[in-house]
Amino acid sequence: VIAVTSAQAKEGKTFCTANLGASLAEAGYKVLLIDCDTGKRGLQTYLGTSDEKGLMNILEDETDFEHTVKKNLNNTNMDVLFCGNKKVNSANLMISPKFRELMKKVKKEYDYAFLDVSCHLGTADIVSAGSTADSVLLLVRAGKTEEASAKQTIEALNRANLDISGVILNGVEEV
């Protein structure tokens, strides 16, 4: 399970998360994308759906994974679990035993799972969701991400003992 986050909003985190998943699914891996961004619901918007039941509904015991996950998106080897239509305190739900149990299940059933998590400086979600992830990818956008914001995010992730396995540089113009 890999959590993908950024220091600021509008850096392309959801776009990169979806494309990482699609690339691995195309290569034959079984992939799950999980939208953990309750504020933006990026994957729901990016993939063109809305008001779907999702992760937050599962964590509130309103539905279960099997009836909520969208299987084989666009006839690929990629499944998607949308955020859901609930307005909730997501950080609290993502440190719950139910979330940890769900992540154990995900790790058994999928080769790769990507958590699309709110930008760090805006919420506590990355610390909550990231605590169940095997690693974190930090996305920065060329010409947009401020150095101070990136450094603050890295320091906060390190303080939370989250393993930053890499940085994605997004939005690079041709040279």
JSON list of C-alpha atoms in Angstrom, two decimals:
[
{"chain": "A", "resi": 1, "resn": "VAL", "atom": "CA", "xyz": [0.00, 0.00, 0.00]},
{"chain": "A", "resi": 2, "resn": "ILE", "atom": "CA", "xyz": [1.45, 3.31, -1.13]},
{"chain": "A", "resi": 3, "resn": "ALA", "atom": "CA", "xyz": [0.07, 6.65, 0.06]},
{"chain": "A", "resi": 4, "resn": "VAL", "atom": "CA", "xyz": [0.44, 9.50, -2.42]},
{"chain": "A", "resi": 5, "resn": "THR", "atom": "CA", "xyz": [0.36, 13.05, -1.09]},
{"chain": "A", "resi": 6, "resn": "SER", "atom": "CA", "xyz": [1.58, 16.54, -1.86]},
{"chain": "A", "resi": 7, "resn": "ALA", "atom": "CA", "xyz": [2.51, 19.65, 0.08]},
{"chain": "A", "resi": 8, "resn": "GLN", "atom": "CA", "xyz": [-0.18, 21.80, -1.52]},
{"chain": "A", "resi": 9, "resn": "ALA", "atom": "CA", "xyz": [-3.40, 21.43, -3.46]},
{"chain": "A", "resi": 10, "resn": "LYS", "atom": "CA", "xyz": [-3.53, 21.49, -7.28]},
{"chain": "A", "resi": 11, "resn": "GLU", "atom": "CA", "xyz": [-0.17, 19.80, -7.83]},
{"chain": "A", "resi": 12, "resn": "GLY", "atom": "CA", "xyz": [-1.55, 16.85, -9.82]},
{"chain": "A", "resi": 13, "resn": "LYS", "atom": "CA", "xyz": [-1.63, 14.20, -7.08]},
{"chain": "A", "resi": 14, "resn": "THR", "atom": "CA", "xyz": [-4.84, 12.51, -8.21]},
{"chain": "A", "resi": 15, "resn": "PHE", "atom": "CA", "xyz": [-3.79, 12.57, -11.87]},
{"chain": "A", "resi": 16, "resn": "CYS", "atom": "CA", "xyz": [-0.44, 10.94, -11.03]},
{"chain": "A", "resi": 17, "resn": "THR", "atom": "CA", "xyz": [-2.04, 8.41, -8.66]},
{"chain": "A", "resi": 18, "resn": "ALA", "atom": "CA", "xyz": [-4.54, 7.32, -11.33]},
{"chain": "A", "resi": 19, "resn": "ASN", "atom": "CA", "xyz": [-1.82, 7.06, -13.96]},
{"chain": "A", "resi": 20, "resn": "LEU", "atom": "CA", "xyz": [0.54, 5.08, -11.72]},
{"chain": "A", "resi": 21, "resn": "GLY", "atom": "CA", "xyz": [-2.29, 2.64, -11.07]},
{"chain": "A", "resi": 22, "resn": "ALA", "atom": "CA", "xyz": [-3.28, 2.43, -14.73]},
{"chain": "A", "resi": 23, "resn": "SER", "atom": "CA", "xyz": [0.32, 1.77, -15.81]},
{"chain": "A", "resi": 24, "resn": "LEU", "atom": "CA", "xyz": [0.74, -1.07, -13.32]},
{"chain": "A", "resi": 25, "resn": "ALA", "atom": "CA", "xyz": [-2.67, -2.53, -14.22]},
{"chain": "A", "resi": 26, "resn": "GLU", "atom": "CA", "xyz": [-1.70, -2.45, -17.90]},
{"chain": "A", "resi": 27, "resn": "ALA", "atom": "CA", "xyz": [1.49, -4.34, -16.99]},
{"chain": "A", "resi": 28, "resn": "GLY", "atom": "CA", "xyz": [-0.67, -7.11, -15.51]},
{"chain": "A", "resi": 29, "resn": "TYR", "atom": "CA", "xyz": [-0.64, -6.24, -11.82]},
{"chain": "A", "resi": 30, "resn": "LYS", "atom": "CA", "xyz": [-3.82, -6.24, -9.77]},
{"chain": "A", "resi": 31, "resn": "VAL", "atom": "CA", "xyz": [-4.24, -2.63, -8.63]},
{"chain": "A", "resi": 32, "resn": "LEU", "atom": "CA", "xyz": [-6.60, -0.78, -6.30]},
{"chain": "A", "resi": 33, "resn": "LEU", "atom": "CA", "xyz": [-6.97, 3.00, -6.12]},
{"chain": "A", "resi": 34, "resn": "ILE", "atom": "CA", "xyz": [-8.49, 4.32, -2.89]},
{"chain": "A", "resi": 35, "resn": "ASP", "atom": "CA", "xyz": [-9.72, 7.90, -2.68]},
{"chain": "A", "resi": 36, "resn": "CYS", "atom": "CA", "xyz": [-8.95, 9.09, 0.87]},
{"chain": "A", "resi": 37, "resn": "ASP", "atom": "CA", "xyz": [-9.37, 12.77, 0.02]},
{"chain": "A", "resi": 38, "resn": "THR", "atom": "CA", "xyz": [-12.71, 13.59, 1.64]},
{"chain": "A", "resi": 39, "resn": "GLY", "atom": "CA", "xyz": [-12.39, 17.29, 0.96]},
{"chain": "A", "resi": 40, "resn": "LYS", "atom": "CA", "xyz": [-11.85, 17.07, -2.77]},
{"chain": "A", "resi": 41, "resn": "ARG", "atom": "CA", "xyz": [-12.93, 13.53, -3.68]},
{"chain": "A", "resi": 42, "resn": "GLY", "atom": "CA", "xyz": [-10.39, 13.72, -6.47]},
{"chain": "A", "resi": 43, "resn": "LEU", "atom": "CA", "xyz": [-10.74, 10.24, -7.94]},
{"chain": "A", "resi": 44, "resn": "GLN", "atom": "CA", "xyz": [-14.51, 10.54, -8.09]},
{"chain": "A", "resi": 45, "resn": "THR", "atom": "CA", "xyz": [-14.15, 13.82, -9.98]},
{"chain": "A", "resi": 46, "resn": "TYR", "atom": "CA", "xyz": [-11.25, 12.65, -12.17]},
{"chain": "A", "resi": 47, "resn": "LEU", "atom": "CA", "xyz": [-12.96, 9.40, -13.17]},
{"chain": "A", "resi": 48, "resn": "GLY", "atom": "CA", "xyz": [-16.31, 11.10, -13.72]},
{"chain": "A", "resi": 49, "resn": "THR", "atom": "CA", "xyz": [-18.54, 9.77, -10.95]},
{"chain": "A", "resi": 50, "resn": "SER", "atom": "CA", "xyz": [-20.23, 11.36, -7.98]},
{"chain": "A", "resi": 51, "resn": "ASP", "atom": "CA", "xyz": [-22.25, 10.54, -4.89]},
{"chain": "A", "resi": 52, "resn": "GLU", "atom": "CA", "xyz": [-21.00, 6.97, -4.85]},
{"chain": "A", "resi": 53, "resn": "LYS", "atom": "CA", "xyz": [-20.76, 5.00, -1.64]},
{"chain": "A", "resi": 54, "resn": "GLY", "atom": "CA", "xyz": [-17.15, 4.45, -0.76]},
{"chain": "A", "resi": 55, "resn": "LEU", "atom": "CA", "xyz": [-14.43, 4.25, 1.83]},
{"chain": "A", "resi": 56, "resn": "MET", "atom": "CA", "xyz": [-16.06, 6.52, 4.39]},
{"chain": "A", "resi": 57, "resn": "ASN", "atom": "CA", "xyz": [-19.33, 4.58, 4.12]},
{"chain": "A", "resi": 58, "resn": "ILE", "atom": "CA", "xyz": [-17.43, 1.33, 4.77]},
{"chain": "A", "resi": 59, "resn": "LEU", "atom": "CA", "xyz": [-15.69, 2.84, 7.79]},
{"chain": "A", "resi": 60, "resn": "GLU", "atom": "CA", "xyz": [-19.07, 4.01, 9.13]},
{"chain": "A", "resi": 61, "resn": "ASP", "atom": "CA", "xyz": [-20.43, 0.41, 8.76]},
{"chain": "A", "resi": 62, "resn": "GLU", "atom": "CA", "xyz": [-23.00, 1.41, 6.13]},
{"chain": "A", "resi": 63, "resn": "THR", "atom": "CA", "xyz": [-21.73, -0.99, 3.47]},
{"chain": "A", "resi": 64, "resn": "ASP", "atom": "CA", "xyz": [-18.88, -3.45, 2.89]},
{"chain": "A", "resi": 65, "resn": "PHE", "atom": "CA", "xyz": [-15.87, -3.56, 0.59]},
{"chain": "A", "resi": 66, "resn": "GLU", "atom": "CA", "xyz": [-17.23, -6.21, -1.78]},
{"chain": "A", "resi": 67, "resn": "HIS", "atom": "CA", "xyz": [-20.40, -4.23, -2.51]},
{"chain": "A", "resi": 68, "resn": "THR", "atom": "CA", "xyz": [-18.64, -0.89, -2.79]},
{"chain": "A", "resi": 69, "resn": "VAL", "atom": "CA", "xyz": [-15.42, -1.35, -4.76]},
{"chain": "A", "resi": 70, "resn": "LYS", "atom": "CA", "xyz": [-15.71, -0.69, -8.50]},
{"chain": "A", "resi": 71, "resn": "LYS", "atom": "CA", "xyz": [-14.13, -3.70, -10.22]},
{"chain": "A", "resi": 72, "resn": "ASN", "atom": "CA", "xyz": [-12.12, -3.72, -13.44]},
{"chain": "A", "resi": 73, "resn": "LEU", "atom": "CA", "xyz": [-12.44, -0.04, -14.20]},
{"chain": "A", "resi": 74, "resn": "ASN", "atom": "CA", "xyz": [-12.62, 0.50, -17.97]},
{"chain": "A", "resi": 75, "resn": "ASN", "atom": "CA", "xyz": [-11.98, -3.22, -18.50]},
{"chain": "A", "resi": 76, "resn": "THR", "atom": "CA", "xyz": [-8.57, -3.05, -16.83]},
{"chain": "A", "resi": 77, "resn": "ASN", "atom": "CA", "xyz": [-6.95, -4.92, -13.97]},
{"chain": "A", "resi": 78, "resn": "MET", "atom": "CA", "xyz": [-7.63, -1.87, -11.79]},
{"chain": "A", "resi": 79, "resn": "ASP", "atom": "CA", "xyz": [-10.31, -1.51, -9.11]},
{"chain": "A", "resi": 80, "resn": "VAL", "atom": "CA", "xyz": [-11.34, 1.75, -7.47]},
{"chain": "A", "resi": 81, "resn": "LEU", "atom": "CA", "xyz": [-12.74, 2.49, -4.04]},
{"chain": "A", "resi": 82, "resn": "PHE", "atom": "CA", "xyz": [-14.15, 6.00, -4.11]},
{"chain": "A", "resi": 83, "resn": "CYS", "atom": "CA", "xyz": [-14.20, 8.22, -1.04]},
{"chain": "A", "resi": 84, "resn": "GLY", "atom": "CA", "xyz": [-17.95, 8.13, -0.67]},
{"chain": "A", "resi": 85, "resn": "ASN", "atom": "CA", "xyz": [-20.61, 10.69, -0.14]},
{"chain": "A", "resi": 86, "resn": "LYS", "atom": "CA", "xyz": [-20.15, 11.12, 3.60]},
{"chain": "A", "resi": 87, "resn": "LYS", "atom": "CA", "xyz": [-18.97, 14.31, 5.26]},
{"chain": "A", "resi": 88, "resn": "VAL", "atom": "CA", "xyz": [-17.05, 12.88, 8.19]},
{"chain": "A", "resi": 89, "resn": "ASN", "atom": "CA", "xyz": [-13.92, 13.35, 10.26]},
{"chain": "A", "resi": 90, "resn": "SER", "atom": "CA", "xyz": [-11.80, 11.25, 7.94]},
{"chain": "A", "resi": 91, "resn": "ALA", "atom": "CA", "xyz": [-8.61, 11.46, 10.00]},
{"chain": "A", "resi": 92, "resn": "ASN", "atom": "CA", "xyz": [-10.34, 9.75, 12.93]},
{"chain": "A", "resi": 93, "resn": "LEU", "atom": "CA", "xyz": [-11.81, 7.06, 10.70]},
{"chain": "A", "resi": 94, "resn": "MET", "atom": "CA", "xyz": [-8.45, 6.35, 9.05]},
{"chain": "A", "resi": 95, "resn": "ILE", "atom": "CA", "xyz": [-6.82, 5.56, 12.40]},
{"chain": "A", "resi": 96, "resn": "SER", "atom": "CA", "xyz": [-9.65, 3.23, 13.35]},
{"chain": "A", "resi": 97, "resn": "PRO", "atom": "CA", "xyz": [-9.28, -0.55, 13.70]},
{"chain": "A", "resi": 98, "resn": "LYS", "atom": "CA", "xyz": [-11.76, -0.89, 10.82]},
{"chain": "A", "resi": 99, "resn": "PHE", "atom": "CA", "xyz": [-9.41, 1.01, 8.46]},
{"chain": "A", "resi": 100, "resn": "ARG", "atom": "CA", "xyz": [-6.41, -1.09, 9.58]},
{"chain": "A", "resi": 101, "resn": "GLU", "atom": "CA", "xyz": [-8.46, -4.25, 8.99]},
{"chain": "A", "resi": 102, "resn": "LEU", "atom": "CA", "xyz": [-9.43, -3.03, 5.52]},
{"chain": "A", "resi": 103, "resn": "MET", "atom": "CA", "xyz": [-5.79, -2.29, 4.65]},
{"chain": "A", "resi": 104, "resn": "LYS", "atom": "CA", "xyz": [-4.78, -5.82, 5.70]},
{"chain": "A", "resi": 105, "resn": "LYS", "atom": "CA", "xyz": [-7.44, -7.20, 3.37]},
{"chain": "A", "resi": 106, "resn": "VAL", "atom": "CA", "xyz": [-6.26, -4.93, 0.55]},
{"chain": "A", "resi": 107, "resn": "LYS", "atom": "CA", "xyz": [-2.64, -6.06, 1.00]},
{"chain": "A", "resi": 108, "resn": "LYS", "atom": "CA", "xyz": [-3.71, -9.69, 0.62]},
{"chain": "A", "resi": 109, "resn": "GLU", "atom": "CA", "xyz": [-5.90, -9.16, -2.45]},
{"chain": "A", "resi": 110, "resn": "TYR", "atom": "CA", "xyz": [-3.89, -6.66, -4.53]},
{"chain": "A", "resi": 111, "resn": "ASP", "atom": "CA", "xyz": [-0.38, -6.39, -5.90]},
{"chain": "A", "resi": 112, "resn": "TYR", "atom": "CA", "xyz": [-0.48, -2.60, -5.49]},
{"chain": "A", "resi": 113, "resn": "ALA", "atom": "CA", "xyz": [-2.86, -0.23, -3.73]},
{"chain": "A", "resi": 114, "resn": "PHE", "atom": "CA", "xyz": [-2.54, 3.54, -3.93]},
{"chain": "A", "resi": 115, "resn": "LEU", "atom": "CA", "xyz": [-4.12, 5.84, -1.35]},
{"chain": "A", "resi": 116, "resn": "ASP", "atom": "CA", "xyz": [-4.90, 9.26, -2.85]},
{"chain": "A", "resi": 117, "resn": "VAL", "atom": "CA", "xyz": [-4.57, 11.36, 0.31]},
{"chain": "A", "resi": 118, "resn": "SER", "atom": "CA", "xyz": [-5.23, 15.07, 0.95]},
{"chain": "A", "resi": 119, "resn": "CYS", "atom": "CA", "xyz": [-2.28, 17.39, 0.64]},
{"chain": "A", "resi": 120, "resn": "HIS", "atom": "CA", "xyz": [-0.28, 17.35, 3.84]},
{"chain": "A", "resi": 121, "resn": "LEU", "atom": "CA", "xyz": [-0.38, 20.99, 4.83]},
{"chain": "A", "resi": 122, "resn": "GLY", "atom": "CA", "xyz": [-4.15, 21.03, 4.57]},
{"chain": "A", "resi": 123, "resn": "THR", "atom": "CA", "xyz": [-5.14, 18.04, 6.72]},
{"chain": "A", "resi": 124, "resn": "ALA", "atom": "CA", "xyz": [-4.07, 15.33, 9.13]},
{"chain": "A", "resi": 125, "resn": "ASP", "atom": "CA", "xyz": [-5.28, 12.63, 6.72]},
{"chain": "A", "resi": 126, "resn": "ILE", "atom": "CA", "xyz": [-1.81, 11.71, 5.42]},
{"chain": "A", "resi": 127, "resn": "VAL", "atom": "CA", "xyz": [-0.59, 10.90, 8.93]},
{"chain": "A", "resi": 128, "resn": "SER", "atom": "CA", "xyz": [-3.70, 8.81, 9.60]},
{"chain": "A", "resi": 129, "resn": "ALA", "atom": "CA", "xyz": [-3.80, 6.96, 6.28]},
{"chain": "A", "resi": 130, "resn": "GLY", "atom": "CA", "xyz": [-0.03, 6.86, 5.94]},
{"chain": "A", "resi": 131, "resn": "SER", "atom": "CA", "xyz": [0.35, 4.95, 9.19]},
{"chain": "A", "resi": 132, "resn": "THR", "atom": "CA", "xyz": [-1.12, 1.87, 7.46]},
{"chain": "A", "resi": 133, "resn": "ALA", "atom": "CA", "xyz": [0.81, 2.36, 4.21]},
{"chain": "A", "resi": 134, "resn": "ASP", "atom": "CA", "xyz": [4.07, 0.64, 3.42]},
{"chain": "A", "resi": 135, "resn": "SER", "atom": "CA", "xyz": [5.46, 3.85, 2.00]},
{"chain": "A", "resi": 136, "resn": "VAL", "atom": "CA", "xyz": [4.62, 7.39, 0.95]},
{"chain": "A", "resi": 137, "resn": "LEU", "atom": "CA", "xyz": [5.22, 9.11, -2.37]},
{"chain": "A", "resi": 138, "resn": "LEU", "atom": "CA", "xyz": [5.44, 12.89, -2.21]},
{"chain": "A", "resi": 139, "resn": "LEU", "atom": "CA", "xyz": [4.36, 14.76, -5.31]},
{"chain": "A", "resi": 140, "resn": "VAL", "atom": "CA", "xyz": [5.80, 18.19, -6.10]},
{"chain": "A", "resi": 141, "resn": "ARG", "atom": "CA", "xyz": [4.93, 20.31, -9.11]},
{"chain": "A", "resi": 142, "resn": "ALA", "atom": "CA", "xyz": [7.63, 22.14, -11.04]},
{"chain": "A", "resi": 143, "resn": "GLY", "atom": "CA", "xyz": [7.18, 25.89, -10.77]},
{"chain": "A", "resi": 144, "resn": "LYS", "atom": "CA", "xyz": [4.34, 25.60, -8.24]},
{"chain": "A", "resi": 145, "resn": "THR", "atom": "CA", "xyz": [5.40, 23.77, -5.08]},
{"chain": "A", "resi": 146, "resn": "GLU", "atom": "CA", "xyz": [7.18, 26.15, -2.79]},
{"chain": "A", "resi": 147, "resn": "GLU", "atom": "CA", "xyz": [10.44, 24.83, -1.37]},
{"chain": "A", "resi": 148, "resn": "ALA", "atom": "CA", "xyz": [9.42, 25.75, 2.18]},
{"chain": "A", "resi": 149, "resn": "SER", "atom": "CA", "xyz": [6.14, 23.81, 1.81]},
{"chain": "A", "resi": 150, "resn": "ALA", "atom": "CA", "xyz": [7.93, 20.74, 0.49]},
{"chain": "A", "resi": 151, "resn": "LYS", "atom": "CA", "xyz": [10.45, 20.88, 3.35]},
{"chain": "A", "resi": 152, "resn": "GLN", "atom": "CA", "xyz": [7.67, 21.30, 5.95]},
{"chain": "A", "resi": 153, "resn": "THR", "atom": "CA", "xyz": [5.84, 18.32, 4.49]},
{"chain": "A", "resi": 154, "resn": "ILE", "atom": "CA", "xyz": [8.94, 16.12, 4.51]},
{"chain": "A", "resi": 155, "resn": "GLU", "atom": "CA", "xyz": [9.71, 17.12, 8.10]},
{"chain": "A", "resi": 156, "resn": "ALA", "atom": "CA", "xyz": [6.13, 16.38, 9.21]},
{"chain": "A", "resi": 157, "resn": "LEU", "atom": "CA", "xyz": [6.13, 13.00, 7.46]},
{"chain": "A", "resi": 158, "resn": "ASN", "atom": "CA", "xyz": [9.46, 12.16, 9.09]},
{"chain": "A", "resi": 159, "resn": "ARG", "atom": "CA", "xyz": [8.15, 13.19, 12.54]},
{"chain": "A", "resi": 160, "resn": "ALA", "atom": "CA", "xyz": [5.19, 10.85, 11.99]},
{"chain": "A", "resi": 161, "resn": "ASN", "atom": "CA", "xyz": [7.66, 8.04, 11.13]},
{"chain": "A", "resi": 162, "resn": "LEU", "atom": "CA", "xyz": [6.22, 7.67, 7.62]},
{"chain": "A", "resi": 163, "resn": "ASP", "atom": "CA", "xyz": [8.58, 6.13, 5.09]},
{"chain": "A", "resi": 164, "resn": "ILE", "atom": "CA", "xyz": [8.97, 8.50, 2.14]},
{"chain": "A", "resi": 165, "resn": "SER", "atom": "CA", "xyz": [10.05, 6.13, -0.60]},
{"chain": "A", "resi": 166, "resn": "GLY", "atom": "CA", "xyz": [10.22, 8.72, -3.35]},
{"chain": "A", "resi": 167, "resn": "VAL", "atom": "CA", "xyz": [9.30, 12.06, -4.81]},
{"chain": "A", "resi": 168, "resn": "ILE", "atom": "CA", "xyz": [7.40, 12.54, -8.05]},
{"chain": "A", "resi": 169, "resn": "LEU", "atom": "CA", "xyz": [8.26, 15.71, -9.97]},
{"chain": "A", "resi": 170, "resn": "ASN", "atom": "CA", "xyz": [5.14, 16.64, -11.92]},
{"chain": "A", "resi": 171, "resn": "GLY", "atom": "CA", "xyz": [4.48, 19.35, -14.50]},
{"chain": "A", "resi": 172, "resn": "VAL", "atom": "CA", "xyz": [7.94, 19.55, -16.03]},
{"chain": "A", "resi": 173, "resn": "GLU", "atom": "CA", "xyz": [7.88, 21.40, -19.33]},
{"chain": "A", "resi": 174, "resn": "GLU", "atom": "CA", "xyz": [9.88, 20.00, -22.23]},
{"chain": "A", "resi": 175, "resn": "VAL", "atom": "CA", "xyz": [13.49, 21.08, -22.23]}
]
